Short mmCIF file of C-alpha atoms in Angstrom, two decimals:
data_model
loop_
_atom_site.label_atom_id
_atom_site.label_comp_id
_atom_site.label_asym_id
_atom_site.label_seq_id
_atom_site.Cartn_x
_atom_site.Cartn_y
_atom_site.Cartn_z
CA MET A 11 32.93 -2.66 -16.12
CA LYS A 12 32.67 1.11 -15.94
CA LYS A 13 29.72 3.02 -13.66
CA SER A 14 27.73 4.97 -15.32
CA ILE A 15 26.37 8.38 -13.19
CA LEU A 16 22.66 7.84 -15.81
CA SER A 17 22.45 4.59 -13.06
CA ALA A 18 23.46 6.60 -10.38
CA GLY A 19 22.35 3.65 -8.03
CA THR A 20 19.47 2.40 -6.47
CA ILE A 21 19.03 4.29 -3.52
CA GLY A 22 17.58 2.49 -0.01
CA VAL A 23 14.86 0.50 1.31
CA THR A 24 13.77 -0.97 5.04
CA ALA A 25 13.28 -4.47 4.77
CA LEU A 26 11.62 -6.95 7.09
CA LEU A 27 12.75 -10.20 7.54
CA LEU A 28 10.06 -12.78 8.61
CA ALA A 29 9.27 -16.13 7.84
CA LEU A 30 5.88 -16.98 6.18
CA THR A 31 5.83 -20.18 8.40
CA SER A 32 2.69 -22.46 10.51
CA CYS A 33 2.44 -24.52 12.87
CA LYS A 34 -0.31 -24.53 15.24
CA LYS A 35 0.17 -25.90 18.73
CA GLU A 36 -2.01 -28.78 20.23
CA LYS A 37 -4.02 -28.24 21.90
CA ASP A 38 -3.63 -29.46 26.52
CA SER A 39 -5.31 -32.96 27.22
CA THR A 40 -8.03 -32.56 30.20
CA PRO A 41 -11.04 -35.35 30.36
CA SER A 42 -12.93 -32.98 27.90
CA ASN A 43 -9.93 -33.11 25.63
CA PRO A 44 -8.50 -35.89 25.14
CA ALA A 45 -5.13 -36.65 24.41
CA PRO A 46 -4.50 -37.47 20.23
CA SER A 47 -3.80 -40.91 19.31
CA ASN A 48 -0.54 -39.08 17.87
CA PRO A 49 2.25 -37.90 18.40
CA PRO A 50 1.67 -33.76 19.03
CA ALA A 51 3.17 -31.62 16.69
CA ALA A 52 6.47 -29.73 17.62
CA GLU A 53 5.42 -26.37 18.75
CA LYS A 54 6.69 -23.41 17.06
CA LYS A 55 9.78 -21.52 19.38
CA TYR A 56 11.39 -19.63 15.83
CA GLN A 57 11.31 -17.56 12.99
CA LEU A 58 13.90 -17.82 10.34
CA VAL A 59 15.56 -14.37 9.31
CA ILE A 60 17.72 -13.98 6.03
CA ASP A 61 20.57 -11.70 6.82
CA ASN A 62 20.64 -10.44 3.37
CA GLY A 63 17.90 -8.58 2.65
CA ALA A 64 16.36 -7.43 -0.16
CA GLN A 65 18.90 -6.99 -3.05
CA SER A 66 19.94 -5.36 -6.63
CA VAL A 67 22.19 -7.96 -7.88
CA GLU A 68 23.78 -6.83 -11.16
CA MET A 69 24.38 -9.44 -14.04
CA GLY A 70 27.39 -11.67 -13.17
CA ARG A 71 28.30 -11.62 -9.88
CA THR A 72 27.90 -13.81 -6.91
CA LEU A 73 26.16 -13.03 -3.75
CA ASN A 74 26.75 -15.86 -0.94
CA LEU A 75 23.83 -15.81 1.39
CA SER A 76 23.00 -16.43 4.46
CA ALA A 77 20.19 -16.89 7.61
CA HIS A 78 19.52 -17.36 11.39
CA LEU A 79 16.68 -18.38 13.55
CA VAL A 80 15.07 -16.50 16.18
CA ASN A 81 13.22 -17.45 19.18
CA THR A 82 10.43 -15.97 21.30
CA SER A 83 13.70 -14.17 23.82
CA GLY A 84 14.76 -12.44 20.44
CA ALA A 85 17.74 -14.50 20.62
CA VAL A 86 19.83 -15.75 17.66
CA VAL A 87 20.27 -19.33 16.89
CA ASN A 88 22.63 -20.18 14.37
CA ALA A 89 21.69 -23.27 13.16
CA SER A 90 22.92 -25.78 10.42
CA GLY A 91 21.68 -27.27 7.29
CA ILE A 92 19.53 -24.96 5.82
CA SER A 93 18.41 -25.20 2.29
CA TRP A 94 17.92 -22.96 -0.62
CA SER A 95 15.72 -22.15 -3.75
CA SER A 96 14.83 -19.91 -6.04
CA ASN A 97 12.02 -19.12 -8.79
CA ILE A 98 14.96 -17.76 -11.06
CA GLY A 99 17.95 -19.93 -10.97
CA GLY A 100 21.40 -19.54 -10.24
CA ILE A 101 21.44 -21.29 -6.71
CA SER A 102 24.17 -23.54 -5.54
CA GLY A 103 24.31 -24.07 -2.31
CA ASN A 104 23.61 -20.86 0.08
CA SER A 105 25.56 -19.22 -3.45
CA PHE A 106 23.43 -17.53 -5.91
CA VAL A 107 24.32 -16.25 -9.13
CA LEU A 108 23.34 -15.44 -12.29
CA ASN A 109 23.66 -13.79 -15.92
CA ASN A 110 20.56 -12.70 -17.47
CA ASP A 111 18.75 -9.47 -15.85
CA THR A 112 15.11 -10.79 -13.84
CA THR A 113 13.47 -10.73 -11.31
CA GLY A 114 12.74 -13.40 -7.90
CA VAL A 115 12.50 -14.83 -5.47
CA ILE A 116 15.68 -16.65 -2.44
CA SER A 117 13.25 -18.76 -0.51
CA ALA A 118 15.30 -20.19 2.50
CA SER A 119 14.35 -23.74 4.81
CA ILE A 120 15.32 -25.47 7.69
CA GLN A 121 13.92 -28.51 9.85
CA TYR A 122 14.53 -27.41 13.07
CA GLU A 123 13.58 -29.41 16.63
CA GLY A 124 11.07 -30.59 14.85
CA VAL A 125 9.18 -27.88 12.84
CA THR A 126 10.04 -26.61 9.68
CA TYR A 127 10.50 -23.36 9.07
CA SER A 128 11.07 -20.83 5.95
CA ALA A 129 12.20 -17.27 4.89
CA SER A 130 12.04 -15.56 1.05
CA VAL A 131 13.62 -11.91 0.24
CA PRO A 132 13.25 -10.44 -3.30
CA ILE A 133 15.93 -10.38 -5.48
CA ARG A 134 16.36 -7.90 -8.29
CA VAL A 135 18.94 -9.78 -10.86
CA ALA A 136 19.57 -5.69 -12.90
CA PRO A 137 21.09 -5.04 -16.25
CA LEU A 138 24.95 -4.61 -16.75
CA LYS A 139 25.16 -1.03 -14.39
CA SER A 140 26.83 1.14 -17.18
CA VAL A 141 24.10 0.61 -19.40
CA GLU A 142 21.14 1.45 -17.36
CA LEU A 143 19.54 4.41 -18.29
CA PHE A 144 18.03 5.65 -15.38
CA ALA A 145 17.45 4.25 -11.59
CA VAL A 146 14.47 3.28 -9.10
CA LEU A 147 14.72 3.48 -5.72
CA PRO A 148 14.29 1.50 -3.71
CA SER A 149 15.73 -1.03 -5.74
CA ALA A 150 13.37 -4.42 -4.53
CA ILE A 151 11.32 -4.21 -1.93
CA ILE A 152 9.99 -7.01 0.54
CA TRP A 153 7.38 -5.15 3.59
CA ASP A 154 4.74 -6.17 5.80
CA MET A 155 0.93 -4.86 5.27
CA SER A 156 1.46 -2.66 8.95
CA GLY A 157 4.28 -0.72 7.21
CA GLY A 158 1.98 2.41 4.72
CA PRO A 159 2.91 2.55 1.39
CA ILE A 160 6.39 3.38 -0.28
CA GLN A 161 7.47 5.78 -2.79
CA LEU A 162 9.69 5.07 -5.48
CA GLU A 163 12.09 8.04 -6.30
CA THR A 164 13.27 8.07 -9.91
CA VAL A 165 17.08 8.76 -10.44
CA TYR A 166 18.33 10.53 -13.68
CA VAL A 167 21.39 12.50 -14.48
CA GLY A 168 21.10 14.28 -18.32
CA ASN A 169 20.45 17.01 -19.71
CA THR A 170 16.41 16.27 -20.62
CA ASN A 171 13.11 15.66 -18.72
CA PRO A 172 12.52 12.19 -18.58
CA ALA A 173 8.93 10.73 -18.34
CA TYR A 174 7.98 7.98 -15.89
CA THR A 175 5.18 6.33 -15.92
CA PHE A 176 3.90 3.05 -12.89
CA SER A 177 2.42 -0.27 -13.16
CA SER A 178 1.62 -3.64 -11.12
CA GLU A 179 1.24 -6.74 -12.64
CA ASN A 180 -0.50 -8.40 -8.86
CA THR A 181 -2.52 -4.92 -7.77
CA ASN A 182 -4.33 -8.45 -5.33
CA ILE A 183 -0.71 -7.93 -3.74
CA ALA A 184 0.77 -3.59 -4.58
CA THR A 185 -0.06 -1.00 -6.48
CA VAL A 186 1.13 1.97 -7.91
CA SER A 187 0.39 4.89 -8.44
CA ASN A 188 1.26 7.42 -11.11
CA THR A 189 3.93 9.13 -8.41
CA GLY A 190 4.91 6.07 -7.64
CA LEU A 191 3.45 5.54 -4.55
CA VAL A 192 3.41 1.87 -3.83
CA SER A 193 0.66 0.91 -1.36
CA PHE A 194 0.53 -3.56 -0.02
CA GLN A 195 -2.50 -5.02 -0.38
CA GLY A 196 -1.98 -8.50 0.33
CA VAL A 197 0.82 -11.05 0.71
CA GLY A 198 2.69 -12.44 -1.82
CA SER A 199 5.23 -11.28 -4.21
CA THR A 200 4.79 -9.54 -7.86
CA ASN A 201 7.12 -6.89 -10.09
CA ILE A 202 6.67 -2.98 -9.79
CA LYS A 203 7.64 -1.64 -13.49
CA VAL A 204 8.42 1.60 -14.56
CA THR A 205 9.20 2.62 -17.34
CA SER A 206 10.69 6.11 -19.06
CA THR A 207 11.08 7.77 -22.14
CA ILE A 208 14.81 10.11 -22.11
CA ASN A 209 15.50 11.42 -25.76
CA GLY A 210 12.74 9.53 -27.63
CA GLN A 211 14.71 6.18 -25.90
CA THR A 212 11.56 4.09 -23.69
CA SER A 213 13.43 1.99 -21.12
CA THR A 214 12.22 0.34 -18.14
CA VAL A 215 13.34 -1.65 -14.64
CA THR A 216 11.60 -3.20 -12.61
CA ILE A 217 11.23 -3.61 -9.09
CA PRO A 218 10.58 -6.96 -6.77
CA VAL A 219 8.25 -6.92 -4.53
CA LEU A 220 7.42 -9.50 -1.36
CA VAL A 221 4.31 -8.47 1.41
CA VAL A 222 4.74 -10.95 4.20
CA GLY A 223 2.66 -11.77 6.98
CA THR A 224 2.95 -10.92 10.30
CA PRO A 225 4.43 -14.12 12.68
CA GLU A 226 2.47 -15.93 14.21
CA ILE A 227 4.79 -16.70 17.44
CA THR A 228 5.25 -13.63 20.35
CA MET A 229 8.66 -11.88 19.79
CA PRO A 230 9.93 -9.07 21.58
CA VAL A 231 10.59 -6.95 18.28
CA THR A 232 8.80 -8.23 14.66
CA ARG A 233 9.64 -5.02 12.67
CA ILE A 234 12.04 -2.29 12.68
CA THR A 235 11.50 0.52 10.01
CA VAL A 236 13.85 3.34 8.60
CA THR A 237 13.78 6.59 7.63
CA PRO A 238 14.42 7.73 5.22
CA ARG A 239 14.24 4.54 2.90
CA PHE A 240 17.47 5.55 0.63
CA GLY A 241 19.94 8.75 0.02
CA GLU A 242 20.80 9.83 -2.79
CA LEU A 243 24.79 12.06 -1.44
CA PHE A 244 27.62 13.45 -2.97
CA ARG A 245 30.10 12.83 -1.15
CA GLY A 246 31.38 14.46 1.91
CA GLU A 247 27.48 14.82 2.75
CA THR A 248 25.97 13.29 5.81
CA LEU A 249 22.05 12.09 6.27
CA GLN A 250 20.61 11.01 9.87
CA LEU A 251 18.60 7.62 9.89
CA ASN A 252 16.43 7.04 12.49
CA ALA A 253 15.50 3.10 13.22
CA ARG A 254 11.86 1.45 14.93
CA ALA A 255 11.50 -1.31 16.13
CA PHE A 256 7.83 -2.42 16.41
CA ASN A 257 5.89 -5.92 18.29
CA LYS A 258 3.30 -7.97 16.58
CA ASN A 259 0.46 -5.95 18.06
CA GLY A 260 2.35 -2.71 16.09
CA ASP A 261 3.94 -1.42 19.34
CA ASP A 262 6.38 0.99 19.24
CA VAL A 263 8.92 -0.41 21.35
CA THR A 264 12.05 1.11 19.94
CA ASN A 265 13.09 2.59 23.70
CA THR A 266 13.70 -1.33 25.14
CA VAL A 267 16.16 -2.58 21.69
CA THR A 268 19.81 -1.42 20.80
CA PHE A 269 20.25 -0.85 17.40
CA ASN A 270 23.44 -1.89 15.61
CA TYR A 271 24.03 -0.93 12.31
CA THR A 272 25.86 -2.89 9.17
CA ILE A 273 27.61 -1.40 6.06
CA VAL A 274 27.01 -3.81 3.23
CA GLN A 275 28.72 -2.89 -0.48
CA LYS A 276 25.57 -3.99 -2.85
CA GLN A 277 27.37 -6.17 -5.59
CA GLU A 278 27.56 -3.86 -8.83
CA ASP A 279 31.16 -2.29 -10.81
CA ASP A 280 34.77 -3.06 -10.12
CA ASP A 281 35.90 0.20 -9.83
CA GLU A 282 33.35 1.12 -6.46
CA PRO A 283 36.03 1.54 -2.98
CA ALA A 284 35.14 -0.69 -0.55
CA VAL A 285 33.12 0.58 1.50
CA PRO A 286 31.83 4.47 -0.14
CA ILE A 287 29.65 5.47 2.94
CA SER A 288 30.27 5.25 7.14
CA VAL A 289 28.41 4.95 9.63
CA ASN A 290 28.31 5.56 13.59
CA ASN A 291 26.63 4.17 16.56
CA ASN A 292 23.37 6.52 16.11
CA GLY A 293 22.55 5.94 12.87
CA LEU A 294 24.78 9.12 10.86
CA VAL A 295 26.06 8.53 7.51
CA THR A 296 28.14 9.52 5.90
CA ALA A 297 29.87 9.50 1.97
CA LEU A 298 33.26 9.02 1.33
CA ALA A 299 33.29 8.08 -2.00
CA THR A 300 31.50 7.42 -5.08
CA GLY A 301 29.48 3.55 -5.22
CA ASP A 302 26.10 1.79 -3.60
CA ALA A 303 25.53 0.16 -0.33
CA TYR A 304 23.25 -0.97 2.05
CA VAL A 305 22.94 0.14 6.31
CA GLN A 306 21.13 -2.94 7.80
CA VAL A 307 20.23 -1.97 11.00
CA THR A 308 19.08 -5.33 13.34
CA ALA A 309 18.08 -5.53 16.80
CA ASN A 310 16.62 -8.51 18.36
CA GLY A 311 17.69 -10.33 15.10
CA ILE A 312 15.38 -8.75 13.27
CA MET A 313 17.05 -6.72 9.97
CA GLY A 314 15.82 -3.42 8.77
CA GLN A 315 17.29 -1.70 5.60
CA ALA A 316 17.77 1.24 3.83
CA GLU A 317 19.81 2.42 0.90
CA ILE A 318 22.64 4.74 0.41
CA SER A 319 24.27 5.42 -3.05
CA VAL A 320 27.28 7.95 -3.74
CA ILE A 321 26.75 10.17 -6.92
CA PRO A 322 30.11 12.02 -8.93
CA ASP A 323 29.43 15.35 -9.68
CA THR A 324 30.85 15.59 -12.55
CA THR A 325 29.49 13.75 -15.57
CA ILE A 326 29.55 12.58 -18.82
CA LEU A 327 26.51 12.87 -21.39
CA VAL A 328 26.77 10.88 -24.33
CA THR A 329 24.94 11.89 -28.14
CA PRO A 330 22.60 10.58 -29.68
CA PHE A 331 21.29 9.03 -26.97
CA TYR A 332 19.85 6.24 -29.24
CA THR A 333 20.31 5.19 -32.71
CA ASN A 334 19.51 2.75 -34.33
CA LEU A 335 22.42 1.37 -37.59
CA GLY A 336 20.85 -1.66 -40.08
CA GLY A 337 17.43 -2.01 -41.43
CA PHE A 338 15.07 0.11 -42.42
CA ASP A 339 13.41 3.64 -40.11
CA PRO A 340 10.16 2.30 -40.35
CA ILE A 341 9.07 5.95 -40.74
CA THR A 342 11.04 6.64 -43.64
CA LEU A 343 11.51 3.52 -45.35
CA GLN A 344 14.85 4.26 -46.25
CA PRO A 345 17.65 1.93 -44.56
CA ASN A 346 19.48 2.52 -41.55
CA PRO A 347 22.79 3.98 -41.71
CA THR A 348 25.45 1.19 -40.97
CA SER A 349 27.90 3.41 -38.56
CA ALA A 350 27.26 6.49 -36.85
CA ASN A 351 29.22 9.15 -34.48
CA PHE A 352 28.81 9.81 -31.06
CA THR A 353 30.25 12.09 -29.43
CA ALA A 354 30.73 13.20 -25.36
CA THR A 355 30.61 16.01 -23.51
CA THR A 356 31.66 16.50 -19.12
CA TYR A 357 29.83 18.39 -17.15
CA LYS A 358 30.07 19.66 -13.71
CA ILE A 359 26.61 19.29 -11.54
CA ASN A 360 25.73 21.70 -9.20
CA ARG A 361 24.25 20.46 -5.43
CA THR A 362 22.33 22.94 -4.64
CA ALA A 363 20.81 23.47 -7.62
CA TYR A 364 20.54 20.04 -8.00
CA ARG A 365 18.70 19.20 -5.05
CA SER A 366 17.26 22.44 -5.76
CA GLY A 367 15.28 20.78 -8.55
CA SER A 368 16.78 23.39 -11.00
CA ALA A 369 16.46 22.16 -14.46
CA ASN A 370 20.23 23.87 -14.88
CA TYR A 371 22.07 21.68 -12.93
CA LEU A 372 25.01 21.16 -15.19
CA THR A 373 27.60 23.38 -16.18
CA GLN A 374 30.01 22.25 -19.74
CA ILE A 375 32.98 21.04 -18.56
CA PRO A 376 36.58 20.30 -20.51
CA ASN A 377 36.31 16.20 -21.12
CA PRO A 378 39.04 14.87 -19.34
CA ALA A 379 42.26 14.06 -20.88
CA ASN A 380 42.52 10.13 -20.86
CA LEU A 381 38.51 9.82 -21.56
CA THR A 382 38.49 6.20 -22.99
CA TRP A 383 34.95 4.83 -25.27
CA GLU A 384 34.78 1.40 -25.35
CA ILE A 385 31.36 -1.26 -25.22
CA PRO A 386 30.46 -3.07 -21.86
CA THR A 387 32.84 -6.14 -21.10
CA THR A 388 32.54 -7.86 -17.48
CA GLY A 389 34.88 -10.87 -18.96
CA ILE A 390 31.61 -13.22 -18.81
CA PRO A 391 31.14 -14.64 -22.70
CA GLN A 392 27.68 -14.95 -21.84
CA ILE A 393 27.50 -11.51 -21.11
CA ASP A 394 28.99 -9.88 -23.05
CA ASN A 395 28.09 -11.90 -25.85
CA LEU A 396 25.11 -9.65 -25.83
CA PHE A 397 27.00 -6.50 -26.48
CA ASN A 398 29.04 -7.98 -28.98
CA VAL A 399 27.45 -6.52 -32.06
CA ILE A 400 28.91 -3.53 -33.19
CA THR A 401 32.74 -1.98 -33.35
CA ILE A 402 34.33 1.44 -32.27
CA SER A 403 36.83 3.41 -34.61
CA ASN A 404 38.21 6.40 -34.94
CA THR A 405 38.27 7.55 -31.48
CA THR A 406 39.76 10.80 -29.59
CA ASN A 407 38.99 12.65 -26.72
CA SER A 408 35.43 13.68 -27.38
CA ASN A 409 34.18 11.46 -30.32
CA ALA A 410 34.21 8.29 -31.85
CA THR A 411 32.76 5.37 -34.61
CA ALA A 412 30.31 2.49 -33.78
CA THR A 413 29.93 0.13 -36.36
CA ALA A 414 27.16 -2.63 -36.63
CA ILE A 415 28.61 -5.85 -37.47
CA PRO A 416 27.38 -7.93 -39.98
CA GLY A 417 25.21 -10.66 -39.49
CA LYS A 418 24.75 -9.62 -35.47
CA VAL A 419 21.21 -8.46 -34.50
CA GLY A 420 20.41 -7.23 -30.63
CA LEU A 421 20.96 -3.63 -28.63
CA SER A 422 24.39 -2.64 -27.28
CA TYR A 423 25.76 0.50 -25.33
CA ILE A 424 28.85 2.89 -26.91
CA ILE A 425 29.94 4.15 -23.17
CA ALA A 426 32.67 7.58 -22.53
CA HIS A 427 34.18 6.98 -20.01
CA SER A 428 37.44 8.22 -16.97
CA GLY A 429 37.76 6.46 -13.82
CA ILE A 430 34.34 6.79 -12.02
CA TYR A 431 33.25 8.97 -14.87
CA SER A 432 31.03 7.64 -17.54
CA GLY A 433 28.00 7.88 -20.28
CA ALA A 434 26.55 5.52 -22.52
CA ALA A 435 24.62 5.59 -25.20
CA ALA A 436 22.06 2.31 -27.20
CA ILE A 437 22.47 1.34 -30.15
CA MET A 438 19.97 -0.83 -31.76
CA VAL A 439 21.24 -3.22 -34.44
CA ASN A 440 18.78 -4.39 -36.86
CA PRO A 441 18.14 -7.25 -39.30
#
């Protein structure tokens, strides 16, 4: 499975992993307040935290989950017997695997010292990265009411200027402005939808959102923020992350803690290196190679998170960008062709122009000698059958022909790639 610069990584979000449980402490036994006849309920002394954070996982990947308890002094307790559940399926023990792109929440729970603790994180099961026409950063959001708004960033590297619209499925939980600024209104989960129109093709990316409440127990740290929340880098560039810690009252307690920085690679393309970035003890990130990763920042058992994407400085664009094969054109009412020819063109990205927002940041260069054409494959039949509606023939270093398979209907893609450089075009096969 090959990576496309058209979906150059989802890039960064801070994440607060706080449980949403409640357990009231029994009143003291006094003459005016006699002890109840039943034994008092156990006092809540811990917070359950899911280690993995809010994530985007590519279809067909497996994400192994873990969680821990944090006590009122900020010490981590690695308790056994945690159970897992999800409203989007795919759970087997502590492993998460799903072969359909969707969004939802994964939850953990444990009974410890007579009290049940629980926590949740939002997860996006994304389409194959090679077929995403654009990306949105961050790819999943977990946040609390006191954390302030989060600005979404759309990512598309190409020779057109896409238009985007933003909407929220539940404005009582989160709202989003027409420029992508997400504000949090209430505790719960919802989705933010970002729709683009690129070269006449409409595509939607869904961002799961989980808004959590303030923890009930008093802990040294209840929230860690990391800024910037996401970063898009070219190889060799650096980004300074700044972490801050807060207690239950919202007081900044950064000077009382020591932050630990950990890199977690995003569950995506096999071609990506194991570690696309490095980070030092002061939060300085260095881009090493193309790929996507999270930087998780922890202190006293609580975690904040940033998403980092290292994008290639070369991209391949495939034209036409979107094609209908078979069926009838709804405007002309004429039959659509059953085959179409596609052309791949390679461009070098001018980093300075790209950073400045200039429209002229692409310079055409010769195609790689080893350019290859294919439809997206994973080796997982359930996923690959979704795209098995076309065949590819007449391939050269710059051209290929896609033909609809008789009797097949669905959306597929033709991909031109050379190593880490690739581009894709969408093909709709109609009945």
